[in-house]
Amino acid sequence: MASENLSAVLKRKGEICLENCEIPNPSSHQVLLAIHTVGICGSDVHFWKSGRLGNFVVTGPLVLGHESSGTVVKVGSKVKHLKEGDRVAIEPGIPCRKCEFCVEGRYNLCPEEKFAATPPDDGTLCRYYCHEADFCYKLPNNVSLEEGALLEPLSVAVHACRRASVTAGMSVLICGAGPIGLVSFLTCKAMGVTKICITDISESRLDFAKKMGADCRVCVRDMDIKVALKEINSKLGGSADVTLECSGAESSIRLGAHVTKSGGVLMLIGIGAPEIKFPILETCLREVDIKGILRYANCYPSALELVASGAVDLKPLITHRFTLEEVHKAFETSYSGADGAVKVLIRCVAK
């Protein structure tokens, strides 16, 4: 084990520094992990560029990163299901386990939850990180550590599809062909959905979605909502039973309100402006259920099974890989989308 814990620290808005931090010691129920891979999430970019995401504001130094995998290097005295050398995916939120939401199993709504790289809690973009052992999931031999890191965004899609009650035989519209839109597409396919349409304002993103198997696509850039509605309905053979809105853009949410079938579900996944102009009567008078999600709960085992079984292949999403020392280039690439960037991974293990 190395003697230094190199970490990517957001010092203030727009400034990421590499610093050597102290290597933590695990408590009795924790494991010390040598972090292997961390994916850059849109929330990391928001904190870097804006210093905040919604109600979460960066007020002091913050280690970024939460889409992570690693190898166990030290085990707490009361940990029984993991041992040194185990490769694990890390579910990055730790709830209080005692409040009404935790007791109900909806621990993602726990008001005391500590979530990696969400102020004030440090994230995983470092060499070593301590985490609660029961939120670490051992990876089978056929699942790589890179895929283990991507179980985090996949769990978002699993949670969204569960809350929207997505099942085979439905028609689904996915707004946004970014990483969350693409894993939502893969999850819907794994659930047996065959009528799926993806929209985006970027032709290159839609081209990438085509490579992932999305045959039904609509570029809605500068498109009138009535024209978009007609185009989508034509491709799906009618209105969407479920719309998974993954962009957070106001125009996209408004489109979802119109295109979702009466009695259907508009699931808001993407994070955008805190307030928008929305056609509320369009949804109310047609009994369209508007739902949102906060991360996920009880989804990591299912996400892992989807990957381990071969039902979902995450590898094509990975377009760029960087070392921890290249963190600035990694974030710039993720932010700009340069060279067709979709999912940017950072390898944290020492050379």
PDB file of N, CA and C in Angstrom, residues 53 91 107 156 168 172 194 227 275 313 345 347:
ATOM      1  N   LEU A  53     -24.941  22.667  -6.771  1.00  0.00           N
ATOM      2  CA  LEU A  53     -25.903  21.884  -7.546  1.00  0.00           C
ATOM      3  C   LEU A  53     -27.196  21.889  -6.750  1.00  0.00           C
ATOM      4  N   GLU A  91     -21.536   1.832  -3.496  1.00  0.00           N
ATOM      5  CA  GLU A  91     -22.736   2.666  -3.464  1.00  0.00           C
ATOM      6  C   GLU A  91     -22.419   3.849  -2.560  1.00  0.00           C
ATOM      7  N   TYR A 107     -34.207   4.748   1.685  1.00  0.00           N
ATOM      8  CA  TYR A 107     -33.107   5.412   2.390  1.00  0.00           C
ATOM      9  C   TYR A 107     -32.479   6.538   1.583  1.00  0.00           C
ATOM     10  N   VAL A 156     -29.209   4.619 -11.200  1.00  0.00           N
ATOM     11  CA  VAL A 156     -30.144   5.727 -11.402  1.00  0.00           C
ATOM     12  C   VAL A 156     -31.222   5.307 -12.392  1.00  0.00           C
ATOM     13  N   ALA A 168     -42.218  -4.683 -20.215  1.00  0.00           N
ATOM     14  CA  ALA A 168     -42.281  -5.093 -21.620  1.00  0.00           C
ATOM     15  C   ALA A 168     -43.655  -4.767 -22.193  1.00  0.00           C
ATOM     16  N   VAL A 172     -41.628   3.812 -24.773  1.00  0.00           N
ATOM     17  CA  VAL A 172     -40.890   4.712 -23.887  1.00  0.00           C
ATOM     18  C   VAL A 172     -40.155   5.767 -24.714  1.00  0.00           C
ATOM     19  N   THR A 194     -39.413  -2.756 -26.341  1.00  0.00           N
ATOM     20  CA  THR A 194     -38.943  -2.749 -27.728  1.00  0.00           C
ATOM     21  C   THR A 194     -39.239  -1.439 -28.449  1.00  0.00           C
ATOM     22  N   VAL A 227     -44.312  19.910 -34.109  1.00  0.00           N
ATOM     23  CA  VAL A 227     -43.607  19.085 -35.099  1.00  0.00           C
ATOM     24  C   VAL A 227     -42.906  17.920 -34.409  1.00  0.00           C
ATOM     25  N   GLU A 275     -36.698  26.323 -11.131  1.00  0.00           N
ATOM     26  CA  GLU A 275     -38.072  26.674 -11.495  1.00  0.00           C
ATOM     27  C   GLU A 275     -38.154  26.809 -13.012  1.00  0.00           C
ATOM     28  N   ASP A 313     -24.658  -4.086 -21.370  1.00  0.00           N
ATOM     29  CA  ASP A 313     -23.228  -3.934 -21.655  1.00  0.00           C
ATOM     30  C   ASP A 313     -22.863  -2.459 -21.521  1.00  0.00           C
ATOM     31  N   LEU A 345     -13.617   8.278 -17.623  1.00  0.00           N
ATOM     32  CA  LEU A 345     -13.195   7.591 -16.399  1.00  0.00           C
ATOM     33  C   LEU A 345     -11.815   8.046 -15.972  1.00  0.00           C
ATOM     34  N   ARG A 347      -8.593   6.757 -13.643  1.00  0.00           N
ATOM     35  CA  ARG A 347      -7.963   5.632 -12.948  1.00  0.00           C
ATOM     36  C   ARG A 347      -7.142   6.196 -11.792  1.00  0.00           C
TER      37      ARG A 347
END
